[in-house]
Short mmCIF file of C-alpha atoms and ligand atoms in Angstrom, two decimals:
data_model
loop_
_atom_site.label_atom_id
_atom_site.label_comp_id
_atom_site.label_asym_id
_atom_site.label_seq_id
_atom_site.Cartn_x
_atom_site.Cartn_y
_atom_site.Cartn_z
CA UNK A 28 20.32 -93.11 -72.06
CA UNK A 29 23.54 -90.42 -70.19
CA UNK A 30 26.11 -92.76 -68.77
CA UNK A 31 25.80 -91.22 -65.01
CA UNK A 32 21.64 -93.26 -65.38
CA UNK A 33 24.00 -96.63 -65.47
CA UNK A 34 26.29 -95.92 -62.60
CA UNK A 35 24.99 -97.57 -59.26
CA UNK A 36 23.16 -94.89 -56.91
CA UNK A 37 26.47 -94.65 -54.43
CA UNK A 38 28.86 -93.51 -57.44
CA UNK A 39 26.16 -90.87 -58.31
CA UNK A 40 25.95 -89.47 -54.99
CA UNK A 41 29.38 -90.00 -53.80
CA UNK A 42 31.91 -87.12 -52.64
CA UNK A 43 34.27 -86.05 -54.29
CA UNK A 44 37.86 -85.99 -52.07
CA UNK A 45 39.53 -82.69 -52.08
CA UNK A 46 43.24 -83.10 -51.72
CA UNK A 47 45.91 -80.64 -51.15
CA UNK A 48 46.11 -78.04 -53.83
CA UNK A 49 49.31 -79.08 -56.20
CA UNK A 50 52.25 -76.38 -56.01
CA UNK A 51 51.62 -76.33 -60.22
CA UNK A 52 48.13 -75.66 -59.87
CA UNK A 53 48.14 -72.97 -57.83
CA UNK A 54 51.07 -71.43 -59.15
CA UNK A 55 49.41 -71.45 -62.89
CA UNK A 56 46.03 -70.07 -60.99
CA UNK A 57 47.51 -67.02 -59.51
CA UNK A 58 50.57 -66.07 -62.00
CA UNK A 59 53.68 -66.82 -59.57
CA UNK A 60 56.88 -69.33 -59.88
CA UNK A 61 56.44 -72.54 -58.61
CA UNK A 62 60.04 -72.51 -57.07
CA UNK A 63 58.82 -69.64 -54.68
CA UNK A 64 55.41 -71.47 -53.56
CA UNK A 65 55.46 -74.00 -50.45
CA UNK A 66 52.98 -76.54 -49.74
CA UNK A 67 52.00 -77.32 -46.24
CA UNK A 68 48.80 -78.67 -46.85
CA UNK A 69 48.88 -82.05 -46.99
CA UNK A 70 51.00 -83.37 -44.09
CA UNK A 71 54.29 -84.25 -45.91
CA UNK A 72 57.48 -84.12 -45.00
CA UNK A 73 59.53 -81.65 -45.17
CA UNK A 74 63.12 -83.24 -45.31
CA UNK A 75 61.74 -85.53 -48.46
CA UNK A 76 62.05 -89.26 -48.44
CA UNK A 77 65.48 -90.28 -46.55
CA UNK A 78 68.48 -90.39 -48.26
CA UNK A 79 68.81 -94.36 -48.45
CA UNK A 80 64.83 -94.83 -49.50
CA UNK A 81 65.81 -92.66 -52.18
CA UNK A 82 68.52 -94.77 -53.94
CA UNK A 83 66.80 -97.75 -53.27
CA UNK A 84 64.13 -96.54 -55.32
CA UNK A 85 66.38 -95.68 -58.16
CA UNK A 86 68.23 -99.07 -58.46
CA UNK A 87 65.06 -100.69 -58.18
CA UNK A 88 64.02 -98.41 -61.59
CA UNK A 89 66.35 -100.09 -63.63
CA UNK A 90 64.58 -103.47 -62.96
CA UNK A 91 61.31 -101.63 -64.06
CA UNK A 92 60.48 -104.16 -66.68
CA UNK A 93 59.83 -106.66 -64.27
CA UNK A 94 56.52 -107.22 -62.08
CA UNK A 95 56.71 -106.49 -58.57
CA UNK A 96 56.12 -109.03 -56.21
CA UNK A 97 53.02 -109.22 -55.63
CA UNK A 98 53.32 -110.36 -52.42
CA UNK A 99 55.50 -107.73 -50.55
CA UNK A 100 57.45 -110.99 -49.12
CA UNK A 101 60.54 -109.23 -48.14
CA UNK A 102 58.72 -106.07 -46.83
CA UNK A 103 56.59 -108.11 -44.74
CA UNK A 104 59.00 -109.86 -43.37
CA UNK A 105 61.21 -106.93 -42.73
CA UNK A 106 58.11 -105.48 -40.72
CA UNK A 107 57.43 -108.86 -38.72
CA UNK A 108 61.05 -108.91 -37.71
CA UNK A 109 60.36 -105.79 -36.31
CA UNK A 110 57.18 -106.29 -34.95
CA UNK A 111 57.64 -109.46 -34.00
CA UNK A 112 54.80 -111.13 -35.70
CA UNK A 113 54.59 -113.12 -37.97
CA UNK A 114 54.63 -112.09 -42.02
CA UNK A 115 51.78 -113.07 -42.51
CA UNK A 116 49.92 -110.69 -40.27
CA UNK A 117 50.96 -107.66 -42.46
CA UNK A 118 48.99 -106.42 -45.89
CA UNK A 119 50.80 -103.87 -48.00
CA UNK A 120 48.61 -101.32 -50.02
CA UNK A 121 49.19 -98.64 -52.82
CA UNK A 122 49.22 -96.59 -49.88
CA UNK A 123 47.06 -96.94 -46.27
CA UNK A 124 44.21 -95.42 -48.37
CA UNK A 125 43.95 -98.94 -50.36
CA UNK A 126 43.94 -101.19 -47.13
CA UNK A 127 40.91 -98.81 -45.90
CA UNK A 128 39.05 -99.75 -49.28
CA UNK A 129 40.07 -103.23 -49.08
CA UNK A 130 38.41 -103.14 -45.81
CA UNK A 131 35.06 -101.62 -47.35
CA UNK A 132 34.98 -104.69 -50.06
CA UNK A 133 35.64 -107.08 -47.68
CA UNK A 134 33.41 -106.35 -45.31
CA UNK A 135 30.88 -103.69 -46.17
CA UNK A 136 27.20 -104.10 -47.77
CA UNK A 137 24.47 -101.49 -48.34
CA UNK A 138 22.38 -100.92 -44.51
CA UNK A 139 25.92 -101.91 -43.23
CA UNK A 140 27.27 -99.02 -40.67
CA UNK A 141 30.50 -97.51 -39.58
CA UNK A 142 31.05 -95.83 -36.74
CA UNK A 143 34.07 -92.42 -36.96
CA UNK A 144 34.51 -89.42 -34.96
CA UNK A 145 33.86 -86.16 -36.96
CA UNK A 146 36.01 -84.27 -37.81
CA UNK A 147 38.68 -86.94 -39.07
CA UNK A 148 40.29 -88.44 -41.94
CA UNK A 149 37.41 -87.89 -44.36
CA UNK A 150 38.23 -90.84 -46.54
CA UNK A 151 36.60 -93.51 -43.93
CA UNK A 152 33.38 -91.20 -44.91
CA UNK A 153 33.95 -91.88 -48.34
CA UNK A 154 34.71 -95.75 -48.23
CA UNK A 155 31.84 -96.11 -46.16
CA UNK A 156 29.21 -94.36 -48.86
CA UNK A 157 31.32 -95.87 -52.14
CA UNK A 158 30.37 -99.29 -50.88
CA UNK A 159 26.54 -98.28 -50.03
CA UNK A 160 27.15 -97.97 -45.92
CA UNK A 161 25.89 -95.64 -43.81
CA UNK A 162 28.50 -93.16 -42.08
CA UNK A 163 27.84 -92.88 -38.27
CA UNK A 164 29.67 -89.64 -37.19
CA UNK A 165 30.33 -89.08 -33.37
CA UNK A 166 31.58 -85.47 -32.63
CA UNK A 167 35.07 -85.40 -31.18
CA UNK A 168 34.87 -84.24 -27.46
CA UNK A 169 37.48 -81.13 -26.94
CA UNK A 170 38.83 -81.94 -30.30
CA UNK A 171 39.47 -85.50 -29.09
CA UNK A 172 37.77 -88.84 -29.94
CA UNK A 173 35.36 -89.92 -27.15
CA UNK A 174 35.50 -93.34 -26.84
CA UNK A 175 32.84 -93.89 -24.38
CA UNK A 176 30.30 -92.31 -26.96
CA UNK A 177 31.58 -93.82 -30.18
CA UNK A 178 31.14 -97.32 -28.27
CA UNK A 179 27.54 -95.80 -26.84
CA UNK A 180 26.99 -95.18 -31.04
CA UNK A 181 27.35 -98.96 -32.03
CA UNK A 182 24.51 -101.05 -33.05
CA UNK A 183 23.73 -104.82 -34.22
CA UNK A 184 24.35 -103.29 -37.80
CA UNK A 185 27.72 -101.96 -37.60
CA UNK A 186 30.89 -103.96 -39.26
CA UNK A 187 33.21 -101.41 -38.74
CA UNK A 188 34.89 -98.78 -36.28
CA UNK A 189 37.67 -96.25 -37.35
CA UNK A 190 39.72 -94.64 -34.70
CA UNK A 191 42.47 -92.43 -35.70
CA UNK A 192 45.09 -91.51 -33.24
CA UNK A 193 46.71 -89.22 -33.96
CA UNK A 194 43.35 -88.12 -35.33
CA UNK A 195 43.93 -86.04 -38.52
CA UNK A 196 42.76 -82.89 -38.25
CA UNK A 197 42.80 -82.22 -35.00
CA UNK A 198 46.37 -83.95 -33.85
CA UNK A 199 44.90 -85.41 -30.87
CA UNK A 200 45.76 -88.57 -29.40
CA UNK A 201 43.58 -91.31 -26.77
CA UNK A 202 45.75 -93.44 -24.64
CA UNK A 203 47.14 -96.70 -24.69
CA UNK A 204 44.70 -97.44 -21.85
CA UNK A 205 41.53 -96.25 -23.26
CA UNK A 206 42.66 -97.55 -26.91
CA UNK A 207 43.02 -101.02 -25.47
CA UNK A 208 39.86 -101.03 -23.22
CA UNK A 209 38.21 -99.86 -25.95
CA UNK A 210 39.18 -102.58 -28.46
CA UNK A 211 38.56 -105.30 -25.65
CA UNK A 212 34.93 -104.08 -25.16
CA UNK A 213 33.89 -104.51 -28.71
CA UNK A 214 30.66 -106.70 -29.60
CA UNK A 215 31.96 -109.30 -31.53
CA UNK A 216 31.00 -108.55 -35.08
CA UNK A 217 32.85 -105.41 -34.78
CA UNK A 218 36.02 -104.65 -36.91
CA UNK A 219 38.20 -101.99 -34.93
CA UNK A 220 40.64 -99.94 -37.40
CA UNK A 221 43.54 -97.70 -35.69
CA UNK A 222 44.70 -95.65 -37.92
CA UNK A 223 48.41 -94.88 -36.90
CA UNK A 224 49.38 -92.77 -39.89
CA UNK A 225 51.66 -90.20 -37.31
CA UNK A 226 52.14 -92.72 -35.06
CA UNK A 227 55.81 -92.15 -35.20
CA UNK A 228 55.92 -88.57 -34.34
CA UNK A 229 54.45 -89.69 -31.38
CA UNK A 230 56.45 -89.61 -27.90
CA UNK A 231 55.84 -93.03 -26.50
CA UNK A 232 52.95 -93.94 -28.80
CA UNK A 233 50.27 -96.40 -28.12
CA UNK A 234 51.20 -99.76 -28.68
CA UNK A 235 48.58 -101.88 -29.44
CA UNK A 236 49.89 -105.20 -30.56
CA UNK A 237 48.78 -106.81 -27.55
CA UNK A 238 45.18 -106.57 -29.08
CA UNK A 239 46.27 -108.24 -32.68
CA UNK A 240 47.95 -111.14 -30.30
CA UNK A 241 45.02 -111.85 -28.42
CA UNK A 242 43.48 -112.50 -32.21
CA UNK A 243 41.06 -109.84 -31.92
CA UNK A 244 39.02 -108.18 -34.95
CA UNK A 245 41.60 -105.06 -35.24
CA UNK A 246 43.79 -103.85 -37.64
CA UNK A 247 45.89 -101.23 -37.15
CA UNK A 248 47.21 -98.88 -40.06
CA UNK A 249 50.85 -97.42 -41.19
CA UNK A 250 52.24 -95.96 -44.17
CA UNK A 251 55.72 -94.52 -45.20
CA UNK A 252 53.82 -91.87 -46.52
CA UNK A 253 54.46 -89.55 -43.62
CA UNK A 254 57.32 -89.47 -41.44
CA UNK A 255 59.24 -91.92 -44.34
CA UNK A 256 58.66 -89.12 -46.72
CA UNK A 257 56.82 -91.36 -49.47
CA UNK A 258 53.68 -90.02 -50.18
CA UNK A 259 54.07 -90.02 -53.81
CA UNK A 260 55.43 -93.69 -54.37
CA UNK A 261 52.18 -94.92 -52.46
CA UNK A 262 53.21 -97.64 -50.35
CA UNK A 263 51.29 -98.36 -46.54
CA UNK A 264 50.27 -101.21 -44.59
CA UNK A 265 48.22 -102.89 -41.92
CA UNK A 266 48.83 -105.51 -39.48
CA UNK A 267 46.17 -107.46 -37.88
CA UNK A 268 45.06 -111.61 -37.11
CA UNK A 269 46.89 -113.29 -39.87
CA UNK A 270 42.90 -114.87 -40.34
CA UNK A 271 41.72 -111.16 -41.55
CA UNK A 272 44.70 -110.65 -43.68
CA UNK A 273 44.18 -113.28 -45.55
CA UNK A 274 40.77 -112.76 -46.75
CA UNK A 275 41.91 -109.14 -46.91
CA UNK A 276 44.35 -110.17 -49.69
CA UNK A 277 41.49 -111.56 -51.59
CA UNK A 278 40.33 -108.51 -52.41
CA UNK A 279 43.52 -106.52 -53.71
CA UNK A 280 44.67 -106.62 -57.06
CA UNK A 281 47.95 -109.06 -57.68
CA UNK A 282 50.17 -106.23 -57.99
CA UNK A 283 49.05 -103.69 -56.01
CA UNK A 284 52.32 -101.97 -54.83
CA UNK A 285 55.00 -101.28 -57.60
CA UNK A 286 58.80 -102.12 -56.73
CA UNK A 287 59.51 -99.03 -56.52
CA UNK A 288 57.52 -98.27 -53.77
CA UNK A 289 58.64 -101.45 -52.09
CA UNK A 290 62.47 -101.12 -52.28
CA UNK A 291 62.26 -97.61 -51.03
CA UNK A 292 59.84 -98.59 -48.52
CA UNK A 293 62.53 -100.85 -46.89
CA UNK A 294 65.68 -99.00 -47.29
CA UNK A 295 63.84 -96.93 -45.36
CA UNK A 296 63.13 -99.28 -42.50
CA UNK A 297 66.78 -99.36 -42.35
CA UNK A 298 66.76 -95.58 -41.99
CA UNK A 299 65.89 -95.30 -38.79
CA UNK A 300 68.16 -92.35 -38.13
CA UNK A 301 65.92 -90.07 -40.60
CA UNK A 302 63.17 -91.02 -38.76
CA UNK A 303 64.50 -89.80 -35.76
CA UNK A 304 65.61 -86.81 -37.30
CA UNK A 305 62.18 -85.48 -38.48
CA UNK A 306 60.22 -86.32 -35.51
CA UNK A 307 62.94 -84.30 -33.60
CA UNK A 308 62.67 -81.56 -35.70
CA UNK A 309 59.17 -82.18 -35.77
CA UNK A 310 58.81 -81.64 -31.97
CA UNK A 311 60.88 -78.42 -32.52
CA UNK A 312 58.72 -77.18 -35.04
CA UNK A 313 55.29 -77.70 -33.09
CA UNK A 314 56.81 -75.56 -30.33
CA UNK A 315 57.74 -72.83 -33.04
CA UNK A 316 54.40 -72.71 -34.33
CA UNK A 317 52.77 -72.73 -31.23
CA UNK A 318 54.52 -69.79 -30.11
CA UNK A 319 54.17 -68.10 -33.29
CA UNK A 320 50.42 -68.52 -33.01
CA UNK A 321 50.62 -67.21 -29.25
CA UNK A 322 51.81 -63.92 -30.06
CA UNK A 323 49.27 -63.73 -33.26
CA UNK A 324 46.66 -64.11 -30.62
CA UNK A 325 45.55 -67.25 -32.48
CA UNK A 326 43.77 -70.78 -30.25
CA UNK A 327 45.79 -73.84 -32.09
CA UNK A 328 44.85 -77.47 -31.12
CA UNK A 329 47.57 -78.93 -28.83
CA UNK A 330 49.14 -82.25 -31.49
CA UNK A 331 51.02 -84.73 -31.06
CA UNK A 332 51.23 -85.30 -34.68
CA UNK A 333 53.11 -83.19 -37.84
CA UNK A 334 50.27 -81.03 -38.58
CA UNK A 335 48.33 -78.42 -36.16
CA UNK A 336 45.18 -76.92 -36.00
CA UNK A 337 44.39 -72.96 -35.56
CA UNK A 338 41.84 -70.48 -35.59
CA UNK A 339 41.69 -68.07 -37.62
CA UNK A 340 38.69 -66.50 -38.42
CA UNK A 341 37.71 -66.70 -41.64
CA UNK A 342 39.25 -69.23 -42.64
CA UNK A 343 38.74 -69.64 -46.46
CA UNK A 344 39.65 -65.72 -46.69
CA UNK A 345 42.82 -65.89 -44.51
CA UNK A 346 43.99 -69.39 -46.58
CA UNK A 347 43.57 -67.93 -49.99
CA UNK A 348 45.76 -64.55 -48.59
CA UNK A 349 48.21 -67.35 -47.66
CA UNK A 350 47.74 -68.75 -51.12
CA UNK A 351 48.25 -65.31 -52.83
CA UNK A 352 51.81 -65.18 -50.86
CA UNK A 353 52.86 -68.37 -51.97
CA UNK A 354 51.87 -70.95 -48.89
CA UNK A 355 49.72 -73.82 -49.71
CA UNK A 356 47.75 -74.93 -46.24
CA UNK A 357 44.54 -76.82 -45.54
CA UNK A 358 41.00 -75.17 -45.09
CA UNK A 359 38.33 -76.91 -43.24
CA UNK A 360 35.24 -75.51 -44.00
CA UNK A 361 34.99 -79.54 -45.79
CA UNK A 362 35.66 -80.74 -42.24
CA UNK A 363 32.86 -78.13 -40.63
CA UNK A 364 35.43 -75.88 -39.10
CA UNK A 365 35.34 -73.43 -41.44
CA UNK A 366 37.05 -70.79 -38.50
CA UNK A 367 39.89 -73.07 -38.85
CA UNK A 368 42.91 -73.97 -41.08
CA UNK A 369 45.22 -76.83 -40.89
CA UNK A 370 49.25 -76.21 -41.20
CA UNK A 371 51.67 -79.23 -41.83
CA UNK A 372 54.93 -78.56 -39.50
CA UNK A 373 57.51 -77.43 -41.84
CA UNK A 374 61.26 -76.76 -42.10
CA UNK A 375 61.85 -74.52 -39.54
CA UNK A 376 62.78 -71.61 -42.53
CA UNK A 377 59.12 -72.71 -44.08
CA UNK A 378 57.24 -72.33 -40.57
CA UNK A 379 58.93 -68.92 -40.23
CA UNK A 380 57.56 -68.01 -43.84
CA UNK A 381 54.25 -69.23 -42.88
CA UNK A 382 53.66 -67.79 -39.71
CA UNK A 383 54.56 -64.69 -41.89
CA UNK A 384 52.53 -65.26 -44.31
CA UNK A 385 49.54 -65.69 -42.25
CA UNK A 386 50.39 -62.64 -39.94
CA UNK A 387 49.68 -60.76 -43.21
CA UNK A 388 46.74 -62.60 -44.26
CA UNK A 389 44.44 -62.34 -41.13
C1 PLP B 415 47.94 -89.07 -44.67
C2 PLP B 415 47.16 -90.08 -44.08
C3 PLP B 415 47.11 -91.13 -44.36
C4 PLP B 415 47.94 -92.20 -44.59
O1 PLP B 415 47.73 -92.04 -46.79
P1 PLP B 415 48.42 -93.93 -47.69
O2 PLP B 415 47.12 -94.14 -48.78
O3 PLP B 415 49.26 -94.14 -47.00
O4 PLP B 415 49.14 -92.23 -48.10
C5 PLP B 415 46.26 -92.44 -43.35
N1 PLP B 415 45.42 -91.95 -42.56
C6 PLP B 415 45.62 -90.90 -42.32
C7 PLP B 415 44.64 -89.98 -41.35
C8 PLP B 415 46.46 -89.79 -43.16
O5 PLP B 415 46.41 -88.42 -42.41
#
């Protein structure tokens, strides 16, 4: 008997997540020097980790023999002070992706429905399918989440609804007023998740803390992977009413977040100057890229995040051409947008090189 016959049907039909290609893979495949390749495919921070976080991570390595604090006490308390919440309103994950998976463990059974926009972050759909639940995908309108249509897609079977703002891959946001009204109108049996992975890049980002204070079934997700430049260390968090957090904590591994990541995240929170610099450079990069696309006569979607969608025609061909020139970006056919590429905003020099590779690959 084959192993495959033994696994659950949800696992057998589970789609595979396609990450941005690592630099080393592209170098091997194309015979290029890895040092000459830039990766602008996964919305990583072109300025690296904050120097304070890096120093803290190195220091934490000295005690690599000790298990991490499974309760992430210091990090939860630091976040609590920053948010004006209590520490028991934070759940820390091995990346915010783990918190999405914890929601699946805690909430989803076969027959349940999960409502989400499309295109949006593909992990919502993957987690839904993994737990045998049914994704209900609501098309974006003008590349933006249409919260009325999302609300209309909710049924008695709906357990979860995901709204990504700014949305990956479109970079578009919904307003604070829209999001608050949407959440306040949800029925009692639905948990709303607002994924704020890129919120720190947004000028005057929506503040959804009132929903948590009101005790609604709302969980907001944040990550240290993007503006804090710690994607490799895997640390993110959710904030929610304490009763939700307590139940989610039951389904996580005891030591889900390693000590290096906890130390780095703590130090990153003390480095507001670094985050501000990254947000400022990113805004300038978005202007630089928009001007570049304009010169090439290419349509793009105005973005508030650290990435931008650009319409290039044959996305797969242009992606391959740019990769030949040592610039890795993200093709969008997997998101049902084969004419588009998603480009991460890099440093000024990286953006220039990306625009040149794009022009040569058209
Ligand atoms: C990058 C990203 C995340 C971050 O995931 P981590 O697991 O924290 O690295 C979360 N949500 C979205 C929409 C993202 O694009």
